[in-house]
XYZ file of C-alpha atoms in Angstrom:
617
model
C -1.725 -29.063 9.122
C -2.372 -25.785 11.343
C 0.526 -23.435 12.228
C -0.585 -24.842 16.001
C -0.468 -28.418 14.802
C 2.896 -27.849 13.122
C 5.010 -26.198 16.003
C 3.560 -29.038 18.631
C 4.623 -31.183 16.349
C 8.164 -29.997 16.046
C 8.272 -29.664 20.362
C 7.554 -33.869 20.073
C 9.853 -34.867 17.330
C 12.809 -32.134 18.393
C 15.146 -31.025 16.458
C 19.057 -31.561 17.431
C 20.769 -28.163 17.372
C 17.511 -26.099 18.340
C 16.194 -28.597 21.176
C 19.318 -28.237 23.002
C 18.935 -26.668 26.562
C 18.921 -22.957 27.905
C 21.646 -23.662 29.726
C 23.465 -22.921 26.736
C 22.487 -19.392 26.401
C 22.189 -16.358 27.611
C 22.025 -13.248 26.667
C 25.788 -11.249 26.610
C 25.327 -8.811 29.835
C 26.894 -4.923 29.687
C 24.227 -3.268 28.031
C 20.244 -2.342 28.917
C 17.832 -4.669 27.969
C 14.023 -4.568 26.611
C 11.390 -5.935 28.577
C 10.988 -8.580 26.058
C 14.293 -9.775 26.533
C 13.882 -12.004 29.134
C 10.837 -13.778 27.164
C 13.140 -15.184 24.284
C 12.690 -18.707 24.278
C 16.114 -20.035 23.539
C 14.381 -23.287 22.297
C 12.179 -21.490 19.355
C 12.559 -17.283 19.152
C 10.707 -15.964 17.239
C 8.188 -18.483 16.218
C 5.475 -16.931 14.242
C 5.081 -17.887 10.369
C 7.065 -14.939 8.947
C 5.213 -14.278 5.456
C 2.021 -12.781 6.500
C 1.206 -12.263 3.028
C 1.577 -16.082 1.123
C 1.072 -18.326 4.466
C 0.935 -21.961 3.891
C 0.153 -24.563 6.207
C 3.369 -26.913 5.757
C 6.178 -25.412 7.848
C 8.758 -25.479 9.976
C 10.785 -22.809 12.049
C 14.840 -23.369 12.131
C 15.450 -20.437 14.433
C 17.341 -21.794 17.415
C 20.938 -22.418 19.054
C 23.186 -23.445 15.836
C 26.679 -23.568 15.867
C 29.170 -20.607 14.569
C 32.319 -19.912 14.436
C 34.701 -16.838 12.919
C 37.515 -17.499 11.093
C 39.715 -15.453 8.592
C 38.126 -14.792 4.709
C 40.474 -16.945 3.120
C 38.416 -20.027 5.070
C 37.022 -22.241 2.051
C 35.183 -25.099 3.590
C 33.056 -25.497 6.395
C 34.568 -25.672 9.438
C 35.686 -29.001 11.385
C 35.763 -27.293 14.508
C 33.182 -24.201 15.844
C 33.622 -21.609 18.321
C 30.524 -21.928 20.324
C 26.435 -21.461 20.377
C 25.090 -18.826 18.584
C 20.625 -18.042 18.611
C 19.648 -17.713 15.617
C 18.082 -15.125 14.166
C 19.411 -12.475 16.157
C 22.954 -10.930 15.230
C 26.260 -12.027 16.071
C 27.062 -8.341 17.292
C 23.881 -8.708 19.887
C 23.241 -9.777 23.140
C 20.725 -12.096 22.113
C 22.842 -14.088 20.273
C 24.605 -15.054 22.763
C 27.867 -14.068 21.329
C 28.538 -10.442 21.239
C 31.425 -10.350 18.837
C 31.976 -8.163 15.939
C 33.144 -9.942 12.556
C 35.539 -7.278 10.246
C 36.005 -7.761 6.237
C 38.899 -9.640 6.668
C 36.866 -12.162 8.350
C 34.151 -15.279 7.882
C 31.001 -15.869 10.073
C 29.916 -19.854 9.335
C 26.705 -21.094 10.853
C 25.910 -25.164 11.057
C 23.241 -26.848 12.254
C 21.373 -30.191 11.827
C 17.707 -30.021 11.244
C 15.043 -32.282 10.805
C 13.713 -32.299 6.938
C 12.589 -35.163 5.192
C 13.236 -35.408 2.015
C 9.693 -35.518 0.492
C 8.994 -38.289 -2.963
C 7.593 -35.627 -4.868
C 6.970 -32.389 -3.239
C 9.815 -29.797 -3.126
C 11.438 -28.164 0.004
C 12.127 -24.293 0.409
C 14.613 -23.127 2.801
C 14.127 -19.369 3.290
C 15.905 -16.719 5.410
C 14.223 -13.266 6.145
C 17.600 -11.905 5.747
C 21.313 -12.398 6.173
C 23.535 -9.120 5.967
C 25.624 -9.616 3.588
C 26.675 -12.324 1.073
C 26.375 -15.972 2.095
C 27.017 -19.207 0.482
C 24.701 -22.324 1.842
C 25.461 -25.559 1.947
C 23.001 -28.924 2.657
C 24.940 -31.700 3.763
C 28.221 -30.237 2.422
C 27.149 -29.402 -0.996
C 26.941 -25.560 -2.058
C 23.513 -24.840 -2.913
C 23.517 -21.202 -3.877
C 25.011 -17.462 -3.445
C 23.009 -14.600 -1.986
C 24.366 -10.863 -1.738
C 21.733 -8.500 0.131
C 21.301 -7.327 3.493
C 17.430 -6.243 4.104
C 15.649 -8.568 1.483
C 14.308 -12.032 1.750
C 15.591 -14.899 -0.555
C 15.025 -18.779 -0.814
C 16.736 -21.863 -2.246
C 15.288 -25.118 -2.913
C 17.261 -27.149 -0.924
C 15.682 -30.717 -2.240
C 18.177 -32.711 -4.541
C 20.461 -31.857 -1.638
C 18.981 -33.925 0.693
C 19.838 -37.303 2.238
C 17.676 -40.435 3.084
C 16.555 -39.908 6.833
C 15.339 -37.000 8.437
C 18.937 -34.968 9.729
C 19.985 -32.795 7.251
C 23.087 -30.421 7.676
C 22.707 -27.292 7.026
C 25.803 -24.383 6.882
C 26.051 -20.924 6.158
C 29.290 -19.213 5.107
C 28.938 -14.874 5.618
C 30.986 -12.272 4.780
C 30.070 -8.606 5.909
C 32.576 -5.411 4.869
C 30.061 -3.352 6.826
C 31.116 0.274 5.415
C 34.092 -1.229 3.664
C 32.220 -1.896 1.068
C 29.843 -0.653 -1.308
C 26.728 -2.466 -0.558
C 23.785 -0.653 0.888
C 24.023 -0.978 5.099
C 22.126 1.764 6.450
C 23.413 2.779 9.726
C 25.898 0.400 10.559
C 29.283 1.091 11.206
C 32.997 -0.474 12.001
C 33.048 2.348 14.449
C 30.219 3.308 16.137
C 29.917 7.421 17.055
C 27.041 9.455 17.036
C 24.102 9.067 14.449
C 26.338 5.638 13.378
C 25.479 2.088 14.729
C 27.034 -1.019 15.775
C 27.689 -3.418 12.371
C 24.673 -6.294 11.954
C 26.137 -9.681 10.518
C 24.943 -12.515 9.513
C 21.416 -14.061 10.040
C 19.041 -11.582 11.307
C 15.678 -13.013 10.644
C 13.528 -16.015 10.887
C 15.200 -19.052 8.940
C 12.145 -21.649 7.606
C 11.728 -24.605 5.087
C 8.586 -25.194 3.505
C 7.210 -28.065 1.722
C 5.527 -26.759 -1.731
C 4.545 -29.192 -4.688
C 7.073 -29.292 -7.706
C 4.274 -26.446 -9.607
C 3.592 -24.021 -7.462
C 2.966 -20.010 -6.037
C 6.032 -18.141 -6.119
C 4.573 -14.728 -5.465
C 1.467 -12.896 -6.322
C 1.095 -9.023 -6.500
C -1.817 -7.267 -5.224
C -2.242 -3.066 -6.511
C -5.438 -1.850 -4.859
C -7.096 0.919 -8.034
C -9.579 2.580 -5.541
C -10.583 4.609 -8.553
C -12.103 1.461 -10.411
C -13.276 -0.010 -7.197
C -10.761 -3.234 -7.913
C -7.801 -5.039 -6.879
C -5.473 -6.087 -9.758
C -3.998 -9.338 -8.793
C -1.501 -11.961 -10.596
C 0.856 -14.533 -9.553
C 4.173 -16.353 -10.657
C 4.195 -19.967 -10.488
C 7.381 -22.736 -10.681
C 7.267 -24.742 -13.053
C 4.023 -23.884 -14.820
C 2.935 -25.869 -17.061
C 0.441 -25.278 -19.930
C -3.090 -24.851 -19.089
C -2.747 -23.701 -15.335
C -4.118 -21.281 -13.750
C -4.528 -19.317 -10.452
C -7.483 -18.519 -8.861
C -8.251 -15.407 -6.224
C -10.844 -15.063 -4.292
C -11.963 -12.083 -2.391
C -13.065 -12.315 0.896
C -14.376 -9.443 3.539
C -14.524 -11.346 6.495
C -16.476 -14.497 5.920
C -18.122 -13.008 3.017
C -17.502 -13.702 -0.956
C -16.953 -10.385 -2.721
C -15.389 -11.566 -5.735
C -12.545 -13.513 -7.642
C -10.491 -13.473 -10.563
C -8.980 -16.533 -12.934
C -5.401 -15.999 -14.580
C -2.744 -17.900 -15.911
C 0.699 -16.880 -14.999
C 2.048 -13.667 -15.230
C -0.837 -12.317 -15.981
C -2.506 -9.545 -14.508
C -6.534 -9.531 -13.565
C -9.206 -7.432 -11.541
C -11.437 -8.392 -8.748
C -14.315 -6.486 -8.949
C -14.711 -4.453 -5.247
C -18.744 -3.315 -4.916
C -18.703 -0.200 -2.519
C -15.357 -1.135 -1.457
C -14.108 -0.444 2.233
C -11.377 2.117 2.281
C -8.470 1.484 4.144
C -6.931 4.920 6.205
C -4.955 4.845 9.856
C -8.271 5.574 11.327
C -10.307 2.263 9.398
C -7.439 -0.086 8.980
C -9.910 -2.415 6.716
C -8.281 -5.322 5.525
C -10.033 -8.045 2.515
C -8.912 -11.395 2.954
C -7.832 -13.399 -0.298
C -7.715 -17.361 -0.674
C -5.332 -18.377 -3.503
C -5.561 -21.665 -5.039
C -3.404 -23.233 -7.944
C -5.481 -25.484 -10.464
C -4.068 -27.930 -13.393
C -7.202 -28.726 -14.788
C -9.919 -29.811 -12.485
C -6.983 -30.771 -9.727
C -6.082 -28.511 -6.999
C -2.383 -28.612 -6.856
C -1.382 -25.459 -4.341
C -3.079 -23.102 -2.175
C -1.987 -20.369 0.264
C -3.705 -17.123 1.858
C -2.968 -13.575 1.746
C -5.031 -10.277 2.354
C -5.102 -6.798 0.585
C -6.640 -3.221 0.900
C -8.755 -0.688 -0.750
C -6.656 2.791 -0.497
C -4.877 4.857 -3.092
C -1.627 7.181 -2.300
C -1.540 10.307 -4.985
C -1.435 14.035 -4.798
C -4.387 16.373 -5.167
C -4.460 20.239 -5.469
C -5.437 22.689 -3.246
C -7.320 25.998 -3.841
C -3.805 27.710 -4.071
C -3.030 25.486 -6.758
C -0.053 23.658 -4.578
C 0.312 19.872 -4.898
C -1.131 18.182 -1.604
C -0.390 14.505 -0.124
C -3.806 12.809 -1.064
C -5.069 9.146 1.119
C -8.330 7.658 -0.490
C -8.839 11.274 -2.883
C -9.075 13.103 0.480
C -6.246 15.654 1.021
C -3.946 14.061 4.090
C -1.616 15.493 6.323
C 1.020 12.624 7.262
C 2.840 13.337 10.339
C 4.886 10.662 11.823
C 7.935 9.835 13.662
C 11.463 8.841 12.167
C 11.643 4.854 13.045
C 15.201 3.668 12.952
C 14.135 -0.277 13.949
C 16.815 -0.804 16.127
C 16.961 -2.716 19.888
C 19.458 -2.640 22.335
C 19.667 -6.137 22.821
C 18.743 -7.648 18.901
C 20.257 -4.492 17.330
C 18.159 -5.059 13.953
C 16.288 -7.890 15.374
C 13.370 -7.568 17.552
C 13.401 -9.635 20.690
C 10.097 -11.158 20.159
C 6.818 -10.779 18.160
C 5.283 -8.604 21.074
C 8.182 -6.086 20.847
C 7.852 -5.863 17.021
C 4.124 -4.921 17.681
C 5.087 -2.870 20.774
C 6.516 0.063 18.581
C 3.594 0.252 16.155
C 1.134 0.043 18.565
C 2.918 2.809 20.750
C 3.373 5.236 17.841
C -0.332 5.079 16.983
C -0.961 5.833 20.783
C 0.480 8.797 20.583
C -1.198 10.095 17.495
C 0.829 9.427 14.621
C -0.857 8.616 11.737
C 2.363 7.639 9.910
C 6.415 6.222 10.437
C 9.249 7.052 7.834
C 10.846 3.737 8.235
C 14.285 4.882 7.989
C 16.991 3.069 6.078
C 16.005 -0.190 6.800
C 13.388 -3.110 5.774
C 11.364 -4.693 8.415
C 10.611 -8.359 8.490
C 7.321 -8.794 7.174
C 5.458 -9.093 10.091
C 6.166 -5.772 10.742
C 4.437 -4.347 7.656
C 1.665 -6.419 8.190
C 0.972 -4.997 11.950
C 0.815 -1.532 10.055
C -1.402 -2.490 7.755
C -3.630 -3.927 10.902
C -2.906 -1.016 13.160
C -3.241 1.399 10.594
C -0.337 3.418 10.031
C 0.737 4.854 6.814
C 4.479 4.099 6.107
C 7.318 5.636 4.149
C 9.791 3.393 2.824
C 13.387 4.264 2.836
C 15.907 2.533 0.985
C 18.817 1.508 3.388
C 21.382 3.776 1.969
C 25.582 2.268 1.022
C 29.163 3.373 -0.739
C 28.062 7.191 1.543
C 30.554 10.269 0.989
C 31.474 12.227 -2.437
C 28.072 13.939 -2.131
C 28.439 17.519 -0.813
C 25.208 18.369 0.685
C 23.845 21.676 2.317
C 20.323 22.165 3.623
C 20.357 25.533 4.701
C 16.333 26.665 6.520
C 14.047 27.822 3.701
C 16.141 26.811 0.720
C 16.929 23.569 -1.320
C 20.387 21.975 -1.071
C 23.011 24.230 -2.278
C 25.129 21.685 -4.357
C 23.159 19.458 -6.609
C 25.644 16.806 -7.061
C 25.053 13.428 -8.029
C 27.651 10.838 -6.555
C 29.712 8.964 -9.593
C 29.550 5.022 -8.120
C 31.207 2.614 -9.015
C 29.917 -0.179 -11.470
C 29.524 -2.742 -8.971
C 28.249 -0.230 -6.161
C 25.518 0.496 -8.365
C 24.627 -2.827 -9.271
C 24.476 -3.379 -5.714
C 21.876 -0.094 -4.940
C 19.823 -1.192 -8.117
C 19.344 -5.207 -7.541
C 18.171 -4.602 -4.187
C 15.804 -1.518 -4.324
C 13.862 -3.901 -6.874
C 14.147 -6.772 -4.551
C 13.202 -4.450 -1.269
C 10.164 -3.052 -4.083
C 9.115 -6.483 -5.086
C 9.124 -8.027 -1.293
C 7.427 -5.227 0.292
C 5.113 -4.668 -2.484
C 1.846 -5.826 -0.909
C 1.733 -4.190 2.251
C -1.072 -1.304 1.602
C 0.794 0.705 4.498
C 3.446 1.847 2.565
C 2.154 4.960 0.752
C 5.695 5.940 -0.208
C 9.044 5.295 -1.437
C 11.919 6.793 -0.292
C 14.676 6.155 -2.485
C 17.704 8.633 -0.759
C 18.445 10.083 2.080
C 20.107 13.353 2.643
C 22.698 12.666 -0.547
C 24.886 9.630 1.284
C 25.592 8.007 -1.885
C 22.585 9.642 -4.315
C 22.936 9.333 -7.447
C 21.744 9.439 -10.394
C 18.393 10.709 -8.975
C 16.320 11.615 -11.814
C 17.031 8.479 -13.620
C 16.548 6.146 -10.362
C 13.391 7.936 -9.409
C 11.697 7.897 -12.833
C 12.388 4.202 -12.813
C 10.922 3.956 -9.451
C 8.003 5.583 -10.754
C 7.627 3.460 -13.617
C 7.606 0.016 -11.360
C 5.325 0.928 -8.837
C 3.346 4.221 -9.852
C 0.704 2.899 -7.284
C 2.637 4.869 -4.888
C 4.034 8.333 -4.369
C 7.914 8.820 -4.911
C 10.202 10.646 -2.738
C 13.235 11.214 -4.107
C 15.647 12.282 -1.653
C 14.350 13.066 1.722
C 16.733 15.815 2.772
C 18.671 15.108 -0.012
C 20.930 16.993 -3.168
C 17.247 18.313 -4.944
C 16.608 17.253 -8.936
C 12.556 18.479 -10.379
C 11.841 14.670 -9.692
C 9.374 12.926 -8.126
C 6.342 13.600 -6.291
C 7.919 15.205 -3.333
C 10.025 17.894 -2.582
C 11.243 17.059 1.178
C 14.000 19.340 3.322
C 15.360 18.606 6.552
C 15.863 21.069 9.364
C 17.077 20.664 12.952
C 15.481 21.430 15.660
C 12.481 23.513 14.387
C 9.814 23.054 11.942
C 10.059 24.565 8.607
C 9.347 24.136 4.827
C 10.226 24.687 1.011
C 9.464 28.390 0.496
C 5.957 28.066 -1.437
C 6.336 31.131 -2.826
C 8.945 29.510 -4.591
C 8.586 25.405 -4.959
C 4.249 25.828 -4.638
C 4.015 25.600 -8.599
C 6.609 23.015 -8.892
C 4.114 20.018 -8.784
C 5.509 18.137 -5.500
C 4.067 18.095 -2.295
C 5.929 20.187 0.632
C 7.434 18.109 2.895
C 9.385 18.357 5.894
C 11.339 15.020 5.691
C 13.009 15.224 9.414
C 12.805 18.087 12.623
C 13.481 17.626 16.362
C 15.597 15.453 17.523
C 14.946 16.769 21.275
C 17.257 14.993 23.660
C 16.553 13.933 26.992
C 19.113 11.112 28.283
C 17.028 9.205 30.986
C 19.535 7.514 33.712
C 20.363 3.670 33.873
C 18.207 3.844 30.535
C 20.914 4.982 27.546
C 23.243 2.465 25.662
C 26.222 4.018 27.739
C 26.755 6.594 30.548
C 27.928 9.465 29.234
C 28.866 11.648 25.715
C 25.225 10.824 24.703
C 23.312 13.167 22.465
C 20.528 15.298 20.865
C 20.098 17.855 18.456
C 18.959 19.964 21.156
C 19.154 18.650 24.603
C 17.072 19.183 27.981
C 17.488 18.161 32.134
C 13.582 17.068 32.164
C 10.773 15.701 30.706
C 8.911 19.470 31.923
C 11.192 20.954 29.713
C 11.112 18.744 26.966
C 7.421 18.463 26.817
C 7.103 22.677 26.642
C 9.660 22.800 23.967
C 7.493 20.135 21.943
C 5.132 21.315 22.211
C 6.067 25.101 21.173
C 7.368 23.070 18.070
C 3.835 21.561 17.485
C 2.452 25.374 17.585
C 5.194 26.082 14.666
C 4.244 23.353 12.891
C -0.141 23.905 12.736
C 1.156 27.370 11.514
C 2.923 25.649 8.375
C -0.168 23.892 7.139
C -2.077 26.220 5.968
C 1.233 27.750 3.524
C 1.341 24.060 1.885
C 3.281 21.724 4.380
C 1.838 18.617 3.141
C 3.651 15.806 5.915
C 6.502 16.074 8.580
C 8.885 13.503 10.402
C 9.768 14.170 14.079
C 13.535 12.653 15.034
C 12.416 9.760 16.372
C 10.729 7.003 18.342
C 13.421 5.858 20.144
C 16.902 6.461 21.329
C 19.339 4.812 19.224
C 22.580 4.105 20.990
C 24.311 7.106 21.692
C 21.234 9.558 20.336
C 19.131 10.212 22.753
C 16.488 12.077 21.072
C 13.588 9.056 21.314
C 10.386 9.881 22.421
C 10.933 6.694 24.175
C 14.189 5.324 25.602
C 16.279 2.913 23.678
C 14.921 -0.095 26.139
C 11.542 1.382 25.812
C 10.768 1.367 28.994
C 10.389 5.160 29.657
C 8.087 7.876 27.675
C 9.396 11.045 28.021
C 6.445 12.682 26.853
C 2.398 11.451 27.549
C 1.099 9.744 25.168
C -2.404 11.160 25.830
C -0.323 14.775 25.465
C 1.044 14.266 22.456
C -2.267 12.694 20.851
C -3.872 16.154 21.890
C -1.128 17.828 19.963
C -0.743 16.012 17.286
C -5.112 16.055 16.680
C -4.297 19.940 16.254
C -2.319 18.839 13.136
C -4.967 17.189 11.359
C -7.634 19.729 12.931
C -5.688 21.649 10.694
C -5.335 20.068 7.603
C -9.297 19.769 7.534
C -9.327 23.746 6.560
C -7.279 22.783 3.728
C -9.298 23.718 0.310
């Protein structure tokens, strides 16, 4: 059945809890609003398959008006009785949920709702959740099915011995959030809200889906472009394999064959690339792959994915100082700092369009890459990167911050090289989900690096984290600690400096090996009236009356900048796409509804960057 087929379907049939009306929701008023906010569809936000990357035809999207309610921590069973409506998947905190209310450590937030499922005689069913920040406990028709702790990565649960004859099935979520109580990574979110610190994010925050699979079938498959060997290695994990099956890729471009692979299990294979297509931000080249599951002669499971041709790595220049490198070809990556935060979803994204809206408006004005800062992206968003063409640097969303001292002072690497001592379970916490964030986001040919810390809130024990990094995904380059407390580690030696440009002496750090990076500048402020997240005590690193003045003082900054090239500056982040609550340094309001700066100005700029870096030997 088609994706179209499927969600007509599912208007015909209905589903209880996510047919019910409009008239029981609307958005919480007091604060600005996105354009896109009055295009959520109460009825079915967000409705696009959600795994770009391993699509399947049999679905069916759960996002919708469920039930919540919030109740104190000691709460053990569902509740009988539930506060209200609550849309699904956008935070409780948020406007678009309806709600509005922050939930503390000392308190629950349950979820219920009644879907439509039926329970299949042989096939399996797959309830997944894009993410739920931070533990939860589900339950199918009052039976616990499973634990998962994790804010930013995607999980799944076979729900299928848990269901009941007929076609409603109950379906409850218990979550508990300590925000920055506790020691599991958050990012930006705070109990109390002040300056570069956001508003908490609890609960369900992407798209919730079941999916029917057979009993053996495709977990996940793994796709490392090797550019050098004109081949993409591919493999995939089944469930429930059983002896003699095997997977089988094929490589498409377009509606053309160029090769396939055959592999049990586990195990890793080439597909043979002839005169392969590179992908870069300027030919965003994407192969199509068909994936099909075989027990002998019998097809048993099939889904689709795509991949690209492009290879991250460092290459040396005549001075003999380490370069960023896209495709062999010496690359200077200049993006903005992306913080993936709305004023009415808070983590969520109103719709689809506005998801897009951001990518598409960053490549507008030039950028040819986005530090995704402390924070995964569903996977929708990745995949309109790797369609765009942006290059992307992953951060991992940082947790258990302070007991670092960190000083970046212009010119010089941090003057206390501390690791922080965690705790046991803290760094169980940091460890389980970089590997789950690694694993989930693996396949996107966007990202080009990995950022494992950020300016020393909670780093530590850098060399060892980063080596392991290295070791799981050396397709990729390593950064590892943008701004942070400095180790000789990794591929990338990255300071921070507010406002102006600057760099790692390369007098001094040109022989080290690592690229030169400046991992965050800027932060120009212009608050833009009836526009900000409130009306006064906003802020910038450096702040200006106009967009005149802000655009001269740019662009003075983007003269600074060409000069640095040439010295060894291999890639810098500007602070940042968007205002963020109370920051108002965004090259675009928080409601993106204003540019402060052309884009056709900035392109021109920005084209004097890369100008640049073509002089590079």
């Amino acid at each position: 059945m088609s994706i179209r087929k499927s969600f007509a379907l599912m208007a015909i049939l209905g589903m209880s809890s996510l047919s019910l009306s409009a008239q029981e929701w609307k958005p919480v008023e007091g604060k600005i609003m996105t354009p896109w906010a009055d295009k959520v569809d109460p009825a079915q936000p967000l409705p696009e398959y959600p795994r770009p990357q391993l699509k399947r035809a049999d679905w069916q999207n759960l996002n919708g008006l469920w039930e919540y309610a919030i109740t104190a921590s000691s709460q053990q069973n569902i509740p009988v009785a539930f506060d209200g409506k609550i849309l699904v998947p956008y935070p409780v905190e948020s406007a678009l949920s309806g709600v509005g209310k922050r939930i503390g450590k000392d308190q629950l937030l349950w979820y219920k709702t009644t879907a439509s499922i039926s329970k299949p005689k042989a096939d399996q069913v797959l309830l997944h959740f894009g993410a739920v920040d931070w533990q939860c406990d589900l339950y199918v028709n009052g039976q616990k099915v499973g634990r998962h702790e994790g804010g930013f990565d995607p999980f799944s649960f076979n729900i299928t011995k848990y269901l009941k004859k007929g076609k409603k099935q109950d379906i409850a979520l218990r979550v508990w959030d300590p925000t920055d109580d506790g020691p599991q990574p958050r990012g930006k979110q705070v109990k109390n809200p002040e300056g570069i610190w956001y508003t908490p994010v609890t609960g369900i925050w992407q798209t919730v889906w079941t999916e029917v699979v057979p009993t053996t079938h495709i977990v996940t498959t793994k796709h490392t472009p090797d550019v050098d060997g004109s081949s993409i290695k591919v493999q995939a994990s089944l469930q429930d394999a059983k002896t003699g099956d095997i997977v089988k890729f094929v490589a498409f471009d377009g509606t053309q064959q160029v090769g396939e692979a055959t592999l049990p299990s586990g195990v890793e294979g080439d597909i043979a690339i002839t005169n392969p297509k590179l992908w870069s931000p300027e030919t965003p080249h994407l192969y199509q792959l068909k994936i099909y599951l075989y027990r002998g002669a019998k097809q048993i499971d099939y889904a689709e994915s795509y991949f690209a041709m492009r290879k991250s790595s460092l290459k040396k220049d005549a001075a003999g100082i380490n370069r960023l490198a896209l495709n062999n070809k010496i690359s200077f990556q200049y993006g903005p700092l992306d913080q993936g935060w709305w004023p009415d979803g808070l983590f969520t994204a109103p719709t689809d369009e506005a998801l897009l809206f951001d990518i598409v408006k960053t490549k507008e004005m030039g950028f040819n890459m986005i530090r995704k800062h402390i924070k995964l992206e569903p996977a929708r968003w990745y995949y309109y990167c790797d369609s765009v063409g942006i290059m992307v640097w992953q951060d991992m969303p940082s947790g258990d911050l302070g007991g670092n001292r960190w000083d970046m002072r212009p010119g010089q690497i941090s003057g206390y090289n501390r690791d922080k001592e965690r705790s046991a379970e803290s760094e169980a916490y940091y460890r389980k989900e970089w590997k789950a964030i690694m694993d989930a986001a693996h396949n996107f040919p966007s990202i080009v690096v990995w950022v494992p810390f950020n300016e020393a809130w909670g780093q530590f024990k850098t060399k060892e984290i980063t080596e392991w990094t290295m070791k799981y995904d050396p397709s990729r380059l390593i950064n590892s600690a943008s701004g942070g407390n400095f180790f000789y580690t990794g591929n990338i030696l990255d300071i921070h400096n507010y406002p102006d440009p600057n760099m790692p002496d390369p007098a001094i750090f040109g022989n080290s090996g690592q690229a030169l990076v400046l991992g965050e500048f800027g932060g120009l402020g212009l608050p833009v009236e009836g526009h900000t997240w409130q009306e006064k005590n906003n802020w910038g690193y450096q702040s200006f009356k106009n967009k005149t003045e802000l655009m001269q003082r740019y662009s003075k900054m983007m003269g600074d900048l060409k000069k640095l090239i040439p010295l060894g500056l291999s890639a810098a982040v500007y602070t940042q796409t968007t205002d963020v609550e109370v920051e108002t340094n965004g090259i675009l309001t928080y409601d993106r509804k204003v540019m402060k700066m052309p884009e056709a100005e900035l392109k021109k700029l920005h084209q004097a960057l890369y100008d640049a870096n073509e002089n590079v030997k």
